[in-house]
mmCIF file of C-alpha atoms in Angstrom:
data_model
loop_
_atom_site.group_PDB
_atom_site.id
_atom_site.type_symbol
_atom_site.label_atom_id
_atom_site.label_comp_id
_atom_site.label_asym_id
_atom_site.label_seq_id
_atom_site.Cartn_x
_atom_site.Cartn_y
_atom_site.Cartn_z
ATOM 1 C CA UNK M 975 -6.093 8.146 8.332
ATOM 2 C CA UNK M 976 -3.916 5.607 9.390
ATOM 3 C CA UNK M 977 -4.881 3.344 6.238
ATOM 4 C CA UNK M 978 -1.909 4.710 4.055
ATOM 5 C CA UNK M 979 0.494 3.226 6.988
ATOM 6 C CA UNK M 980 -1.381 -0.099 6.514
ATOM 7 C CA UNK M 981 -1.153 -0.092 2.277
ATOM 8 C CA UNK M 982 2.743 0.424 3.138
ATOM 9 C CA UNK M 983 3.440 -2.870 4.632
ATOM 10 C CA UNK M 984 1.782 -4.473 1.255
ATOM 11 C CA UNK M 985 5.512 -3.100 -0.296
ATOM 12 C CA UNK M 986 7.756 -4.751 1.734
ATOM 13 C CA UNK M 987 7.650 -8.221 0.166
ATOM 14 C CA UNK M 988 5.635 -10.868 -0.429
ATOM 15 C CA UNK M 989 5.448 -14.139 1.217
ATOM 16 C CA UNK M 990 8.179 -15.284 -0.954
ATOM 17 C CA UNK M 991 10.491 -12.645 -1.207
ATOM 18 C CA UNK M 992 11.733 -10.481 2.019
ATOM 19 C CA UNK M 993 11.851 -7.213 1.222
ATOM 20 C CA UNK M 994 15.510 -6.662 0.101
ATOM 21 C CA UNK M 995 15.008 -9.830 -2.056
ATOM 22 C CA UNK M 996 11.514 -7.690 -3.374
ATOM 23 C CA UNK M 997 13.721 -4.825 -3.949
ATOM 24 C CA UNK M 998 16.232 -6.415 -5.538
ATOM 25 C CA UNK M 999 13.547 -8.651 -7.658
ATOM 26 C CA UNK M 1000 12.513 -4.721 -8.850
ATOM 27 C CA UNK M 1001 15.399 -3.096 -9.904
ATOM 28 C CA UNK M 1002 17.445 -6.194 -11.468
ATOM 29 C CA UNK M 1003 14.098 -5.008 -14.032
ATOM 30 C CA UNK M 1004 14.794 -1.337 -13.713
ATOM 31 C CA UNK M 1005 10.997 -2.447 -12.776
ATOM 32 C CA UNK M 1006 8.782 -0.734 -9.647
ATOM 33 C CA UNK M 1007 5.487 -1.958 -7.860
ATOM 34 C CA UNK M 1008 4.208 1.061 -5.392
ATOM 35 C CA UNK M 1009 0.510 1.177 -2.867
ATOM 36 C CA UNK M 1010 -0.972 4.069 -2.375
ATOM 37 C CA UNK M 1011 -4.126 5.201 0.422
ATOM 38 C CA UNK M 1012 -5.666 8.054 1.553
ATOM 39 C CA UNK M 1013 -8.540 8.471 3.415
ATOM 40 C CA UNK M 1014 -11.096 7.806 0.662
ATOM 41 C CA UNK M 1015 -8.890 5.473 -2.066
ATOM 42 C CA UNK M 1016 -6.385 2.926 -1.926
ATOM 43 C CA UNK M 1017 -4.073 1.764 -4.758
ATOM 44 C CA UNK M 1018 -1.256 -0.995 -6.492
ATOM 45 C CA UNK M 1019 0.606 0.577 -9.282
ATOM 46 C CA UNK M 1020 3.737 -0.649 -11.334
ATOM 47 C CA UNK M 1021 5.799 0.704 -13.721
ATOM 48 C CA UNK M 1022 7.761 -1.276 -15.912
ATOM 49 C CA UNK M 1023 9.228 -1.626 -19.227
ATOM 50 C CA UNK M 1024 7.657 -3.533 -22.138
ATOM 51 C CA UNK M 1025 10.653 -5.930 -21.928
ATOM 52 C CA UNK M 1026 9.887 -6.945 -18.466
ATOM 53 C CA UNK M 1027 5.911 -6.715 -17.966
ATOM 54 C CA UNK M 1028 6.109 -10.539 -17.467
ATOM 55 C CA UNK M 1029 8.511 -10.052 -14.500
ATOM 56 C CA UNK M 1030 6.976 -7.477 -13.244
ATOM 57 C CA UNK M 1031 3.530 -8.597 -13.899
ATOM 58 C CA UNK M 1032 4.485 -11.511 -11.244
ATOM 59 C CA UNK M 1033 6.599 -9.413 -8.816
ATOM 60 C CA UNK M 1034 2.789 -7.108 -9.096
ATOM 61 C CA UNK M 1035 -0.094 -10.469 -8.860
ATOM 62 C CA UNK M 1036 1.895 -11.253 -5.629
ATOM 63 C CA UNK M 1037 2.025 -8.482 -4.079
ATOM 64 C CA UNK M 1038 -1.412 -7.806 -4.096
ATOM 65 C CA UNK M 1039 -2.431 -11.610 -3.512
ATOM 66 C CA UNK M 1040 0.017 -12.711 -1.196
ATOM 67 C CA UNK M 1041 2.484 -9.502 1.196
ATOM 68 C CA UNK M 1042 5.288 -10.640 3.347
ATOM 69 C CA UNK M 1043 3.372 -8.457 6.280
ATOM 70 C CA UNK M 1044 5.431 -9.373 8.281
ATOM 71 C CA UNK M 1045 5.753 -7.540 11.709
ATOM 72 C CA UNK M 1046 9.644 -6.201 11.504
ATOM 73 C CA UNK M 1047 8.562 -4.191 8.788
ATOM 74 C CA UNK M 1048 5.515 -3.167 10.412
ATOM 75 C CA UNK M 1049 7.644 -1.855 13.523
ATOM 76 C CA UNK M 1050 9.663 -0.410 11.356
ATOM 77 C CA UNK M 1051 6.825 1.239 9.444
ATOM 78 C CA UNK M 1052 5.073 2.511 12.300
ATOM 79 C CA UNK M 1053 8.050 3.783 14.008
ATOM 80 C CA UNK M 1054 8.860 5.791 11.065
ATOM 81 C CA UNK M 1055 6.080 7.455 10.502
ATOM 82 C CA UNK M 1056 5.526 8.293 14.352
ATOM 83 C CA UNK M 1057 8.955 10.533 14.329
ATOM 84 C CA UNK M 1058 6.767 12.265 11.584
ATOM 85 C CA UNK M 1059 3.924 12.380 13.147
ATOM 86 C CA UNK M 1060 6.423 13.923 15.876
ATOM 87 C CA UNK M 1061 8.152 16.533 13.307
ATOM 88 C CA UNK M 1062 4.690 18.085 12.334
ATOM 89 C CA UNK M 1063 3.647 18.927 15.879
ATOM 90 C CA UNK M 1064 6.354 21.187 15.258
ATOM 91 C CA UNK M 1065 5.994 23.027 12.476
ATOM 92 C CA UNK M 1066 3.575 25.275 12.280
ATOM 93 C CA UNK M 1067 2.989 24.527 8.470
ATOM 94 C CA UNK M 1068 1.636 21.674 9.485
ATOM 95 C CA UNK M 1069 -0.696 22.373 12.883
ATOM 96 C CA UNK M 1070 -3.385 23.762 10.791
ATOM 97 C CA UNK M 1071 -3.520 21.020 8.997
ATOM 98 C CA UNK M 1072 -3.964 18.467 12.335
ATOM 99 C CA UNK M 1073 -6.278 20.219 13.560
ATOM 100 C CA UNK M 1074 -8.788 21.613 10.888
ATOM 101 C CA UNK M 1075 -10.584 17.795 10.490
ATOM 102 C CA UNK M 1076 -11.809 17.661 14.461
ATOM 103 C CA UNK M 1077 -12.900 21.363 13.521
ATOM 104 C CA UNK M 1078 -14.900 21.143 10.456
ATOM 105 C CA UNK M 1079 -15.879 17.587 10.855
ATOM 106 C CA UNK M 1080 -15.901 16.979 14.656
ATOM 107 C CA UNK M 1081 -13.828 14.638 16.625
ATOM 108 C CA UNK M 1082 -15.875 11.409 16.449
ATOM 109 C CA UNK M 1083 -15.915 11.878 12.465
ATOM 110 C CA UNK M 1084 -13.266 9.853 10.798
ATOM 111 C CA UNK M 1085 -11.632 12.805 9.130
ATOM 112 C CA UNK M 1086 -11.680 14.543 11.933
ATOM 113 C CA UNK M 1087 -9.066 12.777 13.745
ATOM 114 C CA UNK M 1088 -5.815 13.471 13.358
ATOM 115 C CA UNK M 1089 -2.839 10.581 13.295
ATOM 116 C CA UNK M 1090 -1.623 10.815 16.793
ATOM 117 C CA UNK M 1091 1.498 8.537 18.066
ATOM 118 C CA UNK M 1092 -0.986 6.168 20.283
ATOM 119 C CA UNK M 1093 -3.023 5.721 17.379
ATOM 120 C CA UNK M 1094 0.064 4.484 14.899
ATOM 121 C CA UNK M 1095 1.161 2.569 18.270
ATOM 122 C CA UNK M 1096 -2.043 0.971 18.171
ATOM 123 C CA UNK M 1097 -1.756 -1.018 14.671
ATOM 124 C CA UNK M 1098 -1.206 -4.550 14.902
ATOM 125 C CA UNK M 1099 -0.023 -7.087 12.254
ATOM 126 C CA UNK M 1100 -3.399 -8.710 12.720
ATOM 127 C CA UNK M 1101 -4.913 -5.391 11.829
ATOM 128 C CA UNK M 1102 -3.396 -5.247 8.636
ATOM 129 C CA UNK M 1103 -3.967 -8.751 7.739
ATOM 130 C CA UNK M 1104 -7.067 -8.804 8.752
ATOM 131 C CA UNK M 1105 -7.521 -4.861 6.601
ATOM 132 C CA UNK M 1106 -5.732 -6.664 3.435
ATOM 133 C CA UNK M 1107 -8.141 -9.458 3.111
ATOM 134 C CA UNK M 1108 -11.077 -7.567 3.068
ATOM 135 C CA UNK M 1109 -10.121 -4.211 1.223
ATOM 136 C CA UNK M 1110 -8.049 -5.672 -1.330
ATOM 137 C CA UNK M 1111 -10.384 -6.772 -3.525
ATOM 138 C CA UNK M 1112 -10.615 -6.187 -7.544
ATOM 139 C CA UNK M 1113 -14.191 -5.980 -7.106
ATOM 140 C CA UNK M 1114 -14.968 -1.937 -7.671
ATOM 141 C CA UNK M 1115 -11.193 -1.126 -8.794
ATOM 142 C CA UNK M 1116 -10.228 0.936 -11.575
ATOM 143 C CA UNK M 1117 -7.860 0.005 -13.510
ATOM 144 C CA UNK M 1118 -5.645 2.646 -15.671
ATOM 145 C CA UNK M 1119 -3.053 1.403 -18.210
ATOM 146 C CA UNK M 1120 -0.779 3.703 -20.107
ATOM 147 C CA UNK M 1121 1.802 2.329 -22.689
ATOM 148 C CA UNK M 1122 2.234 0.282 -25.855
ATOM 149 C CA UNK M 1123 -0.277 -3.124 -24.665
ATOM 150 C CA UNK M 1124 -3.509 -3.734 -26.492
ATOM 151 C CA UNK M 1125 -6.644 -4.222 -24.438
ATOM 152 C CA UNK M 1126 -6.256 -7.908 -25.191
ATOM 153 C CA UNK M 1127 -2.997 -8.232 -23.567
ATOM 154 C CA UNK M 1128 -3.992 -5.810 -20.362
ATOM 155 C CA UNK M 1129 -6.609 -8.711 -19.918
ATOM 156 C CA UNK M 1130 -4.754 -11.985 -20.691
ATOM 157 C CA UNK M 1131 -2.549 -10.746 -17.794
ATOM 158 C CA UNK M 1132 -5.265 -9.767 -15.522
ATOM 159 C CA UNK M 1133 -7.780 -12.366 -16.769
ATOM 160 C CA UNK M 1134 -4.545 -14.691 -16.381
ATOM 161 C CA UNK M 1135 -3.231 -17.004 -13.931
ATOM 162 C CA UNK M 1136 -1.710 -14.753 -11.900
ATOM 163 C CA UNK M 1137 -4.571 -12.997 -10.285
ATOM 164 C CA UNK M 1138 -6.979 -16.481 -11.607
ATOM 165 C CA UNK M 1139 -9.583 -17.140 -7.838
ATOM 166 C CA UNK M 1140 -8.321 -13.662 -6.683
#
């Protein structure tokens, strides 16, 4: 369940650009690079105008290949998520979601372990680095493209130098 928290660290900048510089670069292009994850799926997406495609794709590729993974970003995200868990515990509409996993799957099953303050605080930067190295790979990925691009233009970018050797 904490996968989403690890995935969020990937959109906090790249090794070249810290969170602010990364956000400003995307804002200057009116573009976005997003990450998401759940118990069964993870992904990285980008949205841009065609005229900014090359610049946005370069930021997308850097996000995929060399996320910043900075300790201060992880600490901030974990603190935010811990506060969210505390709020969920006090909200009647969230309680059912927190207790249904253990009831349906058992406490030892992956889906049966709710996210807790302790499980979030146990995430280390090294966990994020290892997770990225192990799981963020193009093998087995699905690619969805919506827009005014041809298949050849898509292949040119994904088979090109920005992601070469990845």
